[in-house]
Every structure is written in structure tokens, then in C-alpha cells.
Amino acid sequence: MTQAVQDTTFEIWRGKAYPLGATYDGSGTNFAVFSEVAEKVELCLFDADGAQTACFTLPEIDGFVWHGFIPNIEPGQRYGYRVHGPYDPANGHRCNPNKLLLDPYSKAIDGTFDWNQSLFGYDFGEEDSRNDDDSADSMPKSVVINPFFDWGIDRPPNHEYADSVIYEAHVKGLTETHPDIPEQIRGTYAAVAHPAIIEHLQALGVTAIELMPVHHFANDSTLVDKGLSNYWGYNTIGFFAPDSKYSSSPNPGGQVQEFKAMVRTLHEAGIEVILDVVYNHTAEGNHMGPTLSMRGIDNTAYYQLVADDKKYYMDYTGTGNSLNVSHPHSLQLIMDSLRYWVTEMHVDGFRFDLASTLAREFYDVDRLATFFELVQQDPTVSQVKLIAEPWDVGPGGYQVGNFPPQWTEWNGKYRDTVRDFWRGEPATLDEFAYRLTGSADLYEHTARRPVASINFVIAHDGFTLRDLVSYNEKHNEANGEDNNDGESHNRSWNCGVEGPTDDPEVLALRAKQERNFLTTLLLSQGVPMICHGDELGRTQGGNNNGYCQDNEITWVDWSSADEGLLEYTRAVSALRAAHPVFRRRRFFNGKPVGRRGQEGLPDIAWFTPEGTEMTGEDWGSGFAKSVAVFLNGMGIPDRDARGQRVVDDSFVLFFNAHYEPIDFTLPPKEFGTEWVTVLRTDGGEEQTVAAGEPLTIDARTTVVLQAVPAEA
């Protein structure tokens, strides 16, 4: 272990056990770190060149929290910990003071990992050995930050879920090639806050940007060796630190100020910031992984270990380890992190990656696990948007529809059903109707509402929208795994030709299919989520697993934007925003709407192409791929902020997923005497149609009609 001469310009006082982490108060910095197994904890300070300048033994321990205060330590100071304690992997202990460790509560991290033997607790090829090489020179360092920031009059937009349109985006992928963003800030938090991006989001009607992981993450050594990188960022090593890779600031800790400025600017534009967070595992991997932070601080507290052989880790994520949510200090780490991002960084919500893992206190998934109880009781975290990815890779991990009432969920069944419907799969019509109307079959039994369903057709993981209609098979050769990685069952359809083509008929069909997906998504009940670049026709060349491609494969190519698709997406989003009938706060019930003591029309009605209301036999027809749905603008059971009943125009939506045109008959006149076309995915002309008249819906086409008011 590198020994440093004690720097006599510093002295260490006893300090406080709370808060954990490094806390600057204007006169110095308090350091506090939890370890139940430690016998001694050293705090090491480093200069800008990575040289260790001082090393102090933390003088006090309270409730297994080691702490000390050093006067005159200011923001920008780099530091790390060395933990003396048992090294006994068979019993779960992996302390080694030769390994410099990142503070689990680091507010900023500076530098990168130099992947070599020193970062590992064992000798390569001898996993039962112990390696005592000093790792300090190969480790990034934790950084003391300046907690002060001028937020001005910043206020959270607080958009209701029903009025929300979420835009999933990658900080770098969204901004790296935008021609209107200065080159020196492309790919950074500052770029996300640039007027060019904000204007684009506003024109789309976006109310919240959901950023893929920005918690500081590690680039896996296996990817680095291949000349690739962990582009997506699902490999967290700092739950409090915005990743410096997305910062344009040259100063250590500058990423914190830049992130806050981004949030403030987005809020000024009425756009919320939701973070995709990875609390289910860390970058330290399995028993063969490196010792970077929590493994060397208190391995048994922070990770779920195999009960009868604690050398090994429980892995519900496919990444090597799972955070131990049954331990109070591990739970505290997660809750403290969530509160920090809300109170100090002003974010508006979180999307929890592989959220089922957080319910695994022991083995089975328990939706009433301690973590969810803590969230529900927390006065800060419970009030922001909470979105679960409701699955993991462990047994019983697919939990769509089973999360607690205040949670919303990525609705994987919505994605699968809508994809199947538009590619013409049989026996999908009845389930398509459930997904279009908010998935009551999944959420109503838990007293939730349509907004519990975060609807999506495309997310970062899988094909882009353009590729969904252009490829039958994945093409992941660039990932270096012989095309064996990524999902093989994509529910995609290439419209007749695999990949790029000049065939005008194929291109026209693909364009129509893209518009079908976007129309369905934005006009479904629930909360729509658009994946960045899908409105522009972004392609990854058939790569459906771009996690390691930090290059043109995954970046949005603004120079080749499909302007026609963009304008269409804006039009559908504007229709949704203008009409509350598409963003109801309660499920349909299909019953007549009482109006002034009289029986009115139902809030929703389904029609066959012949213009008759659907029967059970019609729904059970496995070959049916076409349906019309009436949405009653007078049947919205919602009230506005003043308590006034919400009313709207009525609409009829025609969906024809058949490969041939279908002649529909308009509903009878009691549903509306005259209708006008407001959207159609086939590019046809606007037309006005009377009740009971025929209307031909082209093959694989959506048409939306709006009721013409009687006085018009």
C-alpha cells in the first residue's frame, strides 16, 4: 500500500456521523462512511495528478459510521477510503486496505478506471488467492463538491400523469450530432438544455424527459478490451454523482453545477426531468469482479450473497450481483440517494431499472417489501413520479401489474400487443382493445387508474421504430458477440425486404406502419413514452442491443431527419393535448352516461366494419384484425381544477391491421350525425362522412374522425 507522509497543514477532528458522505460547510468538510465489519478506516487525499498527499485514520465511530472533520478542505478535493478488516471471501468479507475505494455517497467522481490486476482482490487465474497490489493509481477519485447553487425561482412543473408525454433519451446520443449545438458542449448536460433541444421537445408536446442512466458508471473492462464502451450506462458505481462523462466542465465537481443548470433550464421550459436509475446492482460484478467501493467497505451489508456459500453473489439482474435491500444501511443508501436527487438536484421522478429486484428481500418477489414501504412513507420520494421496469431475470421476476398503488409501470404487454396487432398476428384484437384503453385488466384490481400504464412501443433496449418496420432479424455483428446478444423475438416485420431498400411500395408501407405505431401510442389511454429519435426516423441498422455502441450507430442523426414523420408526430401529440378524451383519469366502464336524468350514450363503444356493436363472438374471432371505437367526449368522469365537469368532442378511431382495405360503416346517427377526418396514416385527404355512410379504410391504416358540432 502506498504510504504518504502526513500533511501537517491539515488536522482531523471528530466530526459527525451524519450525513454520510463528504459534506462541505464553508469552513471545512465532514467525512462519514458506514462499515460494520471495518477495524479501521483511512481517508486518503489526492492532488490533481492523482498523487496521494495525506492519509488520516477516521477518529470516531458511531453506529458503525466512521467519521471525521477536516478544516479547510474545500470543493474540488479528491479523496478515497482504505478499509482495514477481514478478508474472508467464504464468509462474505472482502476488506483489503490496498484497494482504494470510492465513497458510496460520492457527490462527484473524477477520473476513469485503468483496468488492471490492482483493481481486483485476487490474482488473475487464481480466484482463491489474495492480491495486495495498491489500486490508487488506477482508480478514479471521489470529489468534495460545492453544494451551493442559485436555483432562482425554480419550481417543479408538476405535470399530472394524465397530461404527460415522456421522452426517453440518452444525454450523448440525443445531442452529439445536432448541428445547432456548439461542438464543445455536444453530448453533455449543457447540450440537453440548449434551446435547439428544448424547442424540439416542446414542439413534440413532451412534458418530461427521461434520461438514461446519469449516475456515475463504469465502462466494463471486457468492453474496453474490445474497443467498445458501456454506452447505456447500466453499470452504476456512484448513486449520488452525475457522471462526469456528460459534463463540459473541466473542473472536478463541475458536473454537479452543470446538471443543476440543465434541470433549472428544462423546468423553465415546463419540462420535467426523470432519471433512469439502477439501484439493483453495481459495477463491482460477481465474485470475479473488481473491488471498487462497497465490496471492500462492507460486502455482506451491501450485496445479496448465496446463503450457503457467501463467496458467491445472488444475481437477479444478469450483471453479477444484486443490492441487498434487506439490510438497513443498503436501504438507507438507496433512500438517501433518491431524496438527494429530489431535494438537491431538483429532479421530478425516477424510472427504476429491473425494479423487481428491489422487492427481493429474500428470494421471492414481494411487492410489499421494505423498500416499497419506505418509499410510500417518505414525504419527499413518495411525491415524485415513480416508474417501475416491472421485471428482472430471476424466478417470478415478471411483475407487470403487481406494483403498489402509487407506482406506474413500463407496460411490456402494451409493447408486445401493439407490435403483434400491427404486424397482423391473429387473435390480438381483444387484447389490443385492453391496451388501447389503459390496460384495466392489469391495473384496475389494485385501485389504480389508466395512468399506471406507461405505454411504449419502443425503448432504448431493442429496435428503433424505423428498424422495427425494416428488419425481421437483429443485426448486432458490431457488438463482437457473433450476433448472439440481444433479443431474437422482436415482434418486428420488415414489410417485405430486410433492411435498406429503394422499393417505393415497401418504403411507403414502412412509413405508414411507423405512423400507425405513433398514432396508437399517443392516442391510447395511459402515459405515452416516445424513444428519442423515433419521431425522426432514427435507425441503428438493425442493431437491437446498442448498449456498447457509443458512435454513429446509436447517436441521433439530425442531418437525416424524416421531416414528414416529425410533422405527423407533432400533429398526433397536439391532438392528444387538445382533447381530454384521449387522456382520461379513469377507466371506461361502457355504461350509458347519465345526462340531466336521462340515459345517454356509453362512454365507449366498439363497432365491427359493418357498423354494428361488437359482440363476444366478434371479439373471439381469431382472424379479426379491424375494429372501430367510439370515444364519448361527454362521458369523461373527470373534473377540472375548478370542479367543473370535463367535456370534449367525440371521436371514432378506425384500426385496420388487415393486408387489404376494409369498408367500414359509420356508427348510427345517435352517436354523431357528421364526422370529419383529423388524422389518417395513409396520407389520404380530409373528408366529411355522415352517420351510417361507408368509409373505406386502406390496408394497415388508422383513421381518426372527429364529430362535427351540430351548429356547424
XYZ file of C-alpha atoms in Angstrom, residues 39-676:
638
model
C -11.474 -2.456 12.087
C -10.026 0.857 10.864
C -10.940 3.272 8.070
C -8.449 5.603 6.431
C -9.359 8.715 4.478
C -6.813 9.458 1.739
C -6.500 12.796 -0.081
C -5.156 13.209 -3.624
C -3.984 16.069 -5.783
C -4.963 16.812 -9.389
C -2.256 14.474 -10.691
C -3.543 11.539 -8.656
C -0.757 11.609 -6.074
C -1.758 10.798 -2.513
C -0.989 13.828 -0.360
C -2.345 12.766 3.012
C -3.943 9.832 4.782
C -5.940 10.086 8.016
C -7.476 7.450 10.224
C -11.086 8.443 10.829
C -11.088 9.117 14.564
C -14.652 8.278 15.581
C -17.245 5.554 15.053
C -20.932 5.836 15.972
C -23.420 3.160 14.999
C -20.867 1.633 12.588
C -20.390 5.021 10.887
C -16.752 6.126 10.785
C -16.327 9.882 10.628
C -14.050 12.898 10.898
C -13.944 16.612 10.018
C -11.006 18.328 8.323
C -10.920 22.144 8.381
C -10.089 23.995 5.177
C -10.864 21.067 2.872
C -12.707 22.761 0.009
C -14.750 21.708 -3.021
C -12.630 20.040 -5.669
C -10.653 17.947 -3.173
C -10.202 14.379 -4.412
C -10.351 11.554 -1.876
C -10.925 7.832 -1.312
C -11.076 5.294 1.520
C -8.969 2.352 2.626
C -10.797 -0.112 4.857
C -8.942 -2.436 7.228
C -10.939 -5.511 8.173
C -11.434 -9.220 7.488
C -10.610 -10.721 4.119
C -12.569 -13.979 4.195
C -14.494 -14.473 0.922
C -16.014 -17.777 2.043
C -17.835 -15.840 4.763
C -18.549 -12.859 2.539
C -15.821 -10.471 3.740
C -13.505 -8.784 1.223
C -11.777 -5.911 3.046
C -8.310 -5.019 1.773
C -6.646 -1.683 2.623
C -4.523 -1.942 -0.509
C -7.631 -1.202 -2.580
C -8.580 2.463 -2.708
C -12.376 2.679 -2.504
C -14.847 5.195 -3.819
C -17.189 6.712 -1.250
C -20.670 5.158 -1.809
C -22.016 8.656 -1.094
C -19.696 10.417 -3.583
C -21.442 13.529 -4.919
C -18.937 13.653 -7.785
C -16.292 11.310 -9.180
C -13.223 12.366 -11.154
C -11.139 10.197 -13.446
C -11.511 6.786 -15.053
C -10.703 3.178 -14.245
C -7.408 1.823 -15.540
C -8.359 -1.818 -15.803
C -5.504 -3.919 -14.484
C -4.696 -6.503 -11.812
C -4.576 -3.957 -8.991
C -8.337 -3.333 -9.116
C -9.095 -6.959 -8.277
C -8.901 -8.652 -4.902
C -7.442 -11.854 -6.318
C -4.691 -12.791 -8.791
C -5.922 -13.429 -12.310
C -6.321 -17.155 -12.861
C -6.324 -17.854 -9.104
C -9.676 -16.754 -7.760
C -8.962 -18.132 -4.271
C -5.796 -16.058 -3.908
C -5.460 -12.576 -2.413
C -3.965 -9.697 -4.400
C -2.367 -6.843 -2.443
C -1.352 -4.560 -5.307
C -2.217 -0.960 -4.489
C -5.028 0.261 -6.723
C -4.908 4.015 -6.082
C -3.148 4.931 -9.312
C -5.769 3.016 -11.343
C -8.849 4.361 -9.591
C -10.979 7.455 -10.160
C -11.404 9.545 -7.027
C -14.376 10.816 -5.092
C -14.650 14.614 -5.083
C -15.830 17.082 -2.450
C -18.435 19.301 -4.120
C -19.764 22.793 -3.646
C -23.371 22.232 -2.518
C -24.419 25.822 -3.147
C -26.313 26.724 -6.337
C -28.533 29.624 -7.336
C -31.821 27.938 -8.200
C -33.579 31.279 -8.586
C -37.329 30.729 -8.680
C -37.061 27.129 -9.879
C -40.268 25.186 -9.388
C -41.126 21.641 -10.482
C -43.599 21.657 -13.402
C -45.697 19.015 -11.587
C -47.500 17.805 -14.694
C -50.236 15.323 -13.929
C -49.575 11.857 -15.255
C -52.651 12.009 -17.489
C -51.283 15.100 -19.237
C -47.744 13.738 -19.582
C -45.778 12.747 -22.660
C -42.450 11.152 -21.710
C -39.411 11.255 -23.994
C -36.748 8.642 -23.234
C -33.332 9.983 -24.206
C -29.606 9.434 -23.837
C -27.658 12.595 -22.946
C -24.966 11.991 -25.534
C -26.998 10.096 -28.124
C -29.589 12.858 -28.334
C -27.178 15.766 -28.676
C -23.888 14.556 -30.131
C -24.606 15.408 -33.786
C -27.067 18.298 -33.527
C -25.763 20.995 -35.911
C -27.155 23.912 -33.883
C -25.410 22.888 -30.658
C -21.815 24.175 -30.246
C -19.358 21.333 -30.686
C -17.689 21.910 -27.323
C -20.872 21.074 -25.397
C -22.368 18.337 -27.574
C -23.047 15.149 -25.654
C -23.362 16.932 -22.301
C -25.935 18.112 -19.795
C -25.468 21.613 -21.189
C -26.437 20.324 -24.628
C -29.702 18.844 -23.326
C -30.533 22.333 -22.022
C -29.678 24.024 -25.333
C -32.567 25.918 -26.987
C -32.411 23.615 -30.036
C -33.256 20.568 -27.916
C -35.822 22.351 -25.775
C -37.642 23.728 -28.813
C -37.714 20.258 -30.357
C -39.195 18.743 -27.191
C -41.770 21.495 -26.824
C -42.891 21.137 -30.448
C -43.441 17.421 -29.777
C -45.578 18.189 -26.743
C -43.078 16.495 -24.430
C -43.694 17.196 -20.734
C -40.881 15.066 -19.282
C -37.504 13.898 -20.495
C -36.474 10.532 -19.072
C -32.691 10.402 -19.121
C -30.957 7.060 -19.417
C -28.536 6.469 -16.523
C -26.566 9.536 -15.482
C -25.396 8.132 -12.137
C -21.640 7.712 -12.455
C -20.968 4.363 -14.081
C -18.006 2.211 -15.017
C -17.025 1.123 -18.507
C -16.661 -2.651 -18.243
C -13.132 -3.952 -18.752
C -14.391 -6.590 -21.182
C -15.877 -3.879 -23.404
C -12.830 -1.633 -23.116
C -10.641 -4.537 -24.253
C -12.815 -4.802 -27.398
C -12.592 -1.086 -28.118
C -16.225 -0.643 -27.051
C -17.851 1.027 -24.038
C -20.832 0.789 -21.722
C -22.782 3.394 -23.688
C -26.149 2.886 -21.986
C -24.668 3.307 -18.503
C -26.442 0.493 -16.619
C -23.332 -0.158 -14.525
C -23.563 2.278 -11.636
C -20.734 2.910 -9.178
C -21.945 6.243 -7.753
C -25.585 6.640 -6.746
C -25.238 10.347 -5.907
C -22.839 11.507 -8.617
C -23.872 12.782 -12.051
C -21.458 11.162 -14.473
C -18.571 13.411 -15.465
C -18.528 11.866 -18.959
C -21.557 14.039 -19.769
C -20.060 17.263 -18.452
C -18.470 20.073 -20.441
C -16.875 21.466 -17.272
C -13.112 20.879 -16.848
C -13.331 21.309 -13.073
C -13.680 18.382 -10.658
C -17.224 18.544 -9.357
C -18.279 20.871 -12.169
C -20.672 18.230 -13.463
C -22.912 18.857 -10.444
C -23.350 22.544 -11.247
C -23.891 21.755 -14.940
C -26.522 19.140 -14.156
C -28.391 21.531 -11.882
C -28.294 24.230 -14.556
C -29.777 21.755 -17.046
C -32.646 20.926 -14.692
C -33.335 24.588 -13.996
C -33.464 25.397 -17.711
C -35.725 22.457 -18.533
C -38.064 23.441 -15.714
C -38.247 26.966 -17.100
C -39.456 25.371 -20.338
C -42.091 23.340 -18.483
C -40.235 20.034 -18.938
C -39.753 17.612 -16.059
C -36.586 15.551 -15.577
C -36.973 11.844 -14.806
C -33.885 9.726 -14.162
C -33.450 6.104 -15.175
C -31.825 4.710 -12.029
C -30.049 1.422 -11.396
C -30.329 0.506 -7.709
C -30.494 -3.227 -8.330
C -26.773 -3.861 -8.823
C -23.398 -2.133 -9.059
C -20.363 -2.218 -11.336
C -18.441 -4.487 -8.956
C -19.967 -7.591 -10.549
C -19.743 -11.117 -9.167
C -17.008 -12.838 -7.161
C -14.650 -12.365 -10.106
C -15.316 -8.636 -10.281
C -13.169 -5.710 -9.156
C -13.068 -4.136 -5.691
C -14.033 -0.516 -6.278
C -16.277 0.625 -3.418
C -18.943 -1.234 -1.419
C -17.353 -4.664 -1.866
C -14.291 -3.515 0.067
C -16.250 -1.427 2.593
C -18.814 -3.980 3.777
C -19.572 -6.701 1.247
C -22.148 -8.583 3.351
C -24.178 -5.460 4.090
C -24.383 -4.127 0.567
C -24.804 -7.296 -1.542
C -27.079 -10.338 -1.518
C -24.844 -13.378 -1.110
C -25.573 -17.059 -1.596
C -26.672 -18.242 1.847
C -24.685 -21.483 1.999
C -21.565 -20.155 0.271
C -21.042 -16.435 0.752
C -18.178 -16.336 -1.675
C -20.822 -16.055 -4.391
C -23.428 -13.421 -5.178
C -27.145 -13.704 -5.864
C -27.739 -12.383 -9.363
C -31.275 -11.338 -10.326
C -30.074 -8.852 -12.918
C -27.746 -10.803 -15.176
C -24.900 -8.467 -14.227
C -23.235 -10.418 -11.440
C -24.673 -9.042 -8.213
C -27.830 -7.702 -6.577
C -28.002 -4.990 -3.945
C -29.001 -6.273 -0.514
C -32.282 -4.434 0.063
C -32.894 -6.425 3.273
C -30.053 -4.597 5.043
C -30.940 -1.258 6.685
C -27.813 0.565 5.520
C -28.214 -0.631 1.955
C -31.811 0.573 2.051
C -30.627 3.847 3.576
C -28.180 4.293 0.707
C -30.995 3.986 -1.845
C -33.408 6.232 0.033
C -30.746 8.863 0.753
C -29.815 8.851 -2.920
C -33.418 9.301 -4.043
C -34.003 12.155 -1.590
C -30.745 13.821 -2.658
C -31.715 13.848 -6.319
C -35.113 15.343 -5.482
C -34.109 17.884 -2.863
C -30.639 18.914 -4.062
C -30.760 18.204 -7.802
C -34.484 19.026 -8.242
C -35.356 16.032 -10.427
C -39.023 15.163 -10.842
C -39.075 11.391 -10.776
C -37.349 8.081 -11.343
C -37.654 5.078 -13.593
C -36.309 2.044 -11.692
C -34.344 -0.404 -13.817
C -35.253 -4.059 -13.131
C -37.399 -2.896 -10.228
C -38.500 -6.401 -9.242
C -35.019 -6.903 -7.784
C -35.750 -4.224 -5.179
C -38.615 -6.381 -3.903
C -36.400 -9.403 -3.324
C -35.736 -9.205 0.397
C -35.044 -12.895 0.493
C -35.935 -14.881 -2.616
C -39.460 -14.320 -3.869
C -40.644 -11.019 -5.233
C -42.761 -9.251 -2.605
C -44.473 -6.091 -3.751
C -44.879 -5.047 -0.100
C -41.163 -5.357 0.576
C -39.453 -2.903 2.903
C -38.198 -0.706 0.078
C -41.704 -0.011 -1.205
C -42.965 0.616 2.325
C -40.199 3.168 2.869
C -40.983 4.912 -0.401
C -44.657 5.132 0.455
C -43.908 6.627 3.876
C -41.266 9.066 2.678
C -42.704 12.606 2.413
C -40.257 13.552 -0.355
C -39.780 10.491 -2.548
C -43.441 9.473 -2.467
C -44.444 12.753 -4.091
C -42.428 12.440 -7.315
C -43.074 10.258 -10.345
C -42.173 6.625 -9.647
C -41.922 4.337 -12.675
C -41.029 0.663 -12.395
C -39.486 -1.560 -15.012
C -41.549 -4.416 -13.517
C -39.291 -7.368 -14.214
C -35.866 -8.857 -13.584
C -34.188 -12.073 -14.741
C -34.815 -14.071 -11.562
C -37.627 -16.591 -10.901
C -41.029 -14.910 -10.801
C -39.479 -11.652 -11.855
C -42.110 -10.608 -14.432
C -44.400 -8.443 -12.315
C -46.336 -6.248 -14.771
C -49.461 -5.049 -12.963
C -48.290 -6.038 -9.491
C -46.567 -2.934 -8.135
C -48.010 -0.843 -5.277
C -50.713 1.750 -5.985
C -48.572 4.906 -6.124
C -46.301 3.356 -8.769
C -46.627 3.412 -12.526
C -45.085 0.716 -14.708
C -43.456 0.277 -18.067
C -46.194 -1.803 -19.688
C -44.341 -4.544 -21.533
C -47.648 -6.151 -22.503
C -48.653 -2.945 -24.262
C -45.472 -3.058 -26.349
C -45.914 -6.705 -27.298
C -49.625 -6.458 -28.112
C -49.387 -3.336 -30.244
C -46.454 -4.756 -32.173
C -48.314 -8.011 -32.802
C -51.513 -6.253 -33.843
C -49.860 -4.078 -36.479
C -47.806 -6.909 -37.944
C -51.042 -8.842 -38.448
C -50.767 -11.569 -35.838
C -54.060 -13.446 -35.262
C -56.082 -13.356 -32.028
C -54.765 -9.999 -30.852
C -57.846 -7.806 -31.269
C -59.326 -8.211 -27.787
C -56.022 -7.621 -26.043
C -55.330 -4.664 -28.347
C -58.576 -3.146 -27.056
C -57.398 -3.553 -23.448
C -54.072 -1.872 -24.204
C -55.693 0.981 -26.141
C -57.987 1.776 -23.219
C -55.403 1.808 -20.421
C -54.971 -1.882 -19.513
C -57.734 -2.122 -16.916
C -57.115 -5.874 -16.800
C -53.683 -5.184 -15.319
C -54.229 -2.194 -13.070
C -57.847 -1.724 -12.048
C -57.815 -4.520 -9.477
C -55.184 -2.621 -7.438
C -57.274 0.571 -7.377
C -55.014 2.181 -9.926
C -56.047 4.215 -12.941
C -55.059 4.269 -16.620
C -52.006 6.408 -15.846
C -50.459 3.403 -14.074
C -49.603 2.207 -17.588
C -46.529 3.790 -19.142
C -47.259 2.860 -22.735
C -44.392 2.306 -25.133
C -43.721 0.526 -28.387
C -40.016 1.349 -28.485
C -37.456 1.823 -25.722
C -33.667 2.021 -25.726
C -33.466 -1.764 -25.456
C -34.457 -3.238 -28.822
C -35.142 -1.972 -32.320
C -35.757 1.678 -33.051
C -39.146 2.416 -34.605
C -37.623 2.653 -38.099
C -35.854 -0.660 -37.589
C -38.990 -2.309 -36.196
C -40.605 -1.904 -39.615
C -37.405 -2.595 -41.584
C -35.910 -5.770 -40.106
C -37.145 -9.258 -39.258
C -33.849 -10.223 -37.652
C -31.375 -8.480 -35.374
C -28.055 -7.391 -36.853
C -25.717 -6.986 -33.897
C -22.454 -8.017 -35.526
C -20.743 -4.770 -34.438
C -21.124 -5.818 -30.791
C -18.472 -8.502 -31.196
C -20.588 -11.403 -29.953
C -21.298 -13.110 -33.291
C -24.834 -11.692 -33.275
C -25.716 -13.839 -30.261
C -26.572 -10.933 -27.971
C -29.880 -9.079 -27.918
C -33.475 -10.302 -28.129
C -34.211 -12.663 -31.028
C -38.005 -12.417 -30.813
C -38.651 -8.783 -31.680
C -42.231 -8.931 -32.966
C -40.999 -6.919 -35.927
C -41.854 -7.020 -39.632
C -39.665 -5.691 -42.421
C -42.600 -5.036 -44.781
C -41.185 -7.366 -47.400
C -37.469 -6.535 -47.634
C -34.775 -6.919 -44.973
C -33.028 -3.643 -44.288
C -32.438 -0.684 -46.618
C -34.329 -0.635 -49.905
C -35.272 1.663 -52.770
C -38.586 -0.084 -53.378
C -41.193 2.720 -53.195
C -44.026 0.396 -52.164
C -42.014 -1.042 -49.281
C -40.912 2.408 -48.171
C -44.494 3.695 -48.270
C -45.707 0.746 -46.211
C -42.942 1.225 -43.660
C -43.812 4.909 -43.339
C -47.453 4.032 -42.791
C -46.571 1.450 -40.158
C -44.453 3.980 -38.281
C -47.402 6.376 -38.247
C -49.715 3.543 -37.108
C -47.484 2.854 -34.109
C -47.136 6.515 -33.169
C -50.874 7.167 -33.562
C -51.778 4.167 -31.441
C -49.238 5.140 -28.796
C -50.237 8.782 -28.481
C -53.986 8.187 -28.559
C -54.057 5.296 -26.087
C -55.229 5.872 -22.529
C -52.303 5.915 -20.125
C -48.975 7.745 -20.383
C -47.141 7.584 -23.726
C -43.367 7.279 -23.891
C -41.507 8.114 -27.105
C -37.957 6.859 -27.578
C -35.571 9.575 -28.726
C -35.213 9.888 -32.461
C -38.188 7.692 -33.373
C -40.041 10.803 -34.473
C -37.115 11.490 -36.830
C -36.810 8.009 -38.355
C -33.665 7.075 -36.402
C -32.067 3.764 -37.365
C -29.409 1.587 -35.760
C -29.008 -0.506 -38.897
C -30.866 -3.406 -37.302
C -28.785 -3.462 -34.121
C -31.265 -4.133 -31.310
C -28.734 -4.073 -28.474
C -26.728 -0.870 -28.820
C -25.546 -0.911 -25.203
C -21.879 -0.874 -26.209
C -22.012 1.383 -29.271
C -21.028 4.947 -28.389
C -20.893 6.052 -32.007
C -22.992 6.811 -35.083
C -24.869 3.521 -34.686
C -26.723 4.834 -31.641
C -26.483 8.633 -31.894
C -29.448 10.512 -33.324
C -28.511 11.615 -36.851
C -30.145 15.020 -37.065
C -28.923 15.538 -40.631
C -31.118 12.712 -41.958
C -34.278 13.534 -40.008
C -37.536 12.413 -41.611
C -39.330 15.772 -41.577
C -42.620 14.262 -42.715
C -42.662 11.789 -39.841
C -41.677 14.546 -37.424
C -44.559 16.774 -38.515
C -47.004 13.875 -38.259
C -45.823 13.026 -34.743
C -46.276 16.638 -33.694
C -49.810 16.613 -35.103
C -50.834 13.470 -33.200
C -49.315 14.783 -29.979
C -51.148 18.085 -30.428
C -54.439 16.227 -30.910
C -53.841 14.342 -27.664
C -53.017 17.554 -25.794
C -56.104 19.337 -27.107
C -58.607 16.615 -26.227
C -59.028 15.161 -22.715
C -60.981 12.218 -24.160
C -57.548 10.734 -25.055
C -56.108 11.259 -21.553
C -58.824 10.204 -19.162
C -58.035 9.817 -15.492
C -60.413 6.885 -15.007
C -61.112 3.694 -16.883
C -64.020 3.334 -19.284
C -66.963 1.324 -17.996
C -69.023 1.014 -21.203
C -72.178 2.101 -19.407
C -74.585 4.824 -20.555
C -73.625 8.282 -19.407
C -76.346 9.874 -17.257
C -77.134 13.367 -18.513
C -79.723 15.541 -16.798
C -81.540 12.495 -15.522
C -81.680 10.831 -18.935
C -79.781 7.836 -20.222
C -77.090 8.945 -22.652
C -74.569 7.179 -24.851
C -71.923 4.905 -23.339
C -68.505 6.383 -22.633
C -67.036 3.931 -25.156
C -68.448 1.649 -27.857
C -66.803 -0.822 -30.237
C -68.016 -1.467 -33.780
C -67.464 -4.077 -36.439
C -66.747 -2.963 -40.014
C -70.485 -3.418 -40.681
C -71.268 -0.646 -38.170
C -72.813 -2.957 -35.566
C -71.609 -3.040 -31.965
C -69.100 -5.774 -31.203
C -70.353 -8.969 -29.555
C -68.494 -11.605 -27.619
C -68.391 -13.713 -30.759
C -66.816 -10.829 -32.686
C -64.100 -10.422 -30.060
C -63.425 -14.141 -30.063
C -62.891 -14.283 -33.810
C -59.197 -15.053 -34.083
C -58.930 -13.730 -37.635
C -60.401 -10.282 -36.911
C -57.821 -7.539 -37.410
C -60.073 -4.496 -37.805
C -62.215 -2.520 -35.388
C -63.726 0.920 -34.818
C -64.017 2.547 -31.393
C -66.265 5.438 -30.363
C -64.963 7.712 -27.588
C -67.667 9.806 -25.984
C -66.484 13.332 -25.237
C -69.495 13.790 -22.948
C -68.619 10.648 -20.981
C -65.428 11.823 -19.261
C -65.837 11.341 -15.485
C -63.194 13.963 -14.680
C -63.430 17.472 -13.297
C -61.075 20.396 -13.820
C -59.258 22.399 -11.126
C -62.421 24.431 -10.507
C -64.550 21.338 -10.098
C -66.254 21.749 -13.451
C -67.103 18.618 -15.407
C -64.700 17.952 -18.284
C -66.399 17.673 -21.670
C -64.889 17.193 -25.095
C -65.714 16.369 -28.681
C -66.407 12.750 -29.548
C -64.193 10.691 -31.841
C -64.284 7.469 -33.817
C -60.993 5.676 -34.401
C -60.692 3.066 -37.146
C -57.900 0.492 -36.946
C -57.320 -1.808 -39.901
C -54.346 -4.141 -39.469
C -55.544 -6.343 -42.333
C -53.471 -6.581 -45.512
C -56.439 -5.442 -47.628
C -58.700 -2.369 -47.475
C -61.828 -2.721 -45.347
C -65.142 -0.967 -45.967
C -66.448 0.330 -42.647
C -69.917 1.697 -41.987
C -70.070 4.730 -39.709
C -71.935 4.266 -36.391
C -75.646 5.157 -36.297
C -76.645 8.810 -36.079
C -77.295 8.748 -32.332
C -73.501 8.541 -31.915
C -72.970 11.541 -34.179
C -74.564 12.849 -37.338
C -71.435 14.007 -39.143
C -67.753 13.279 -38.839
C -64.589 14.869 -40.251
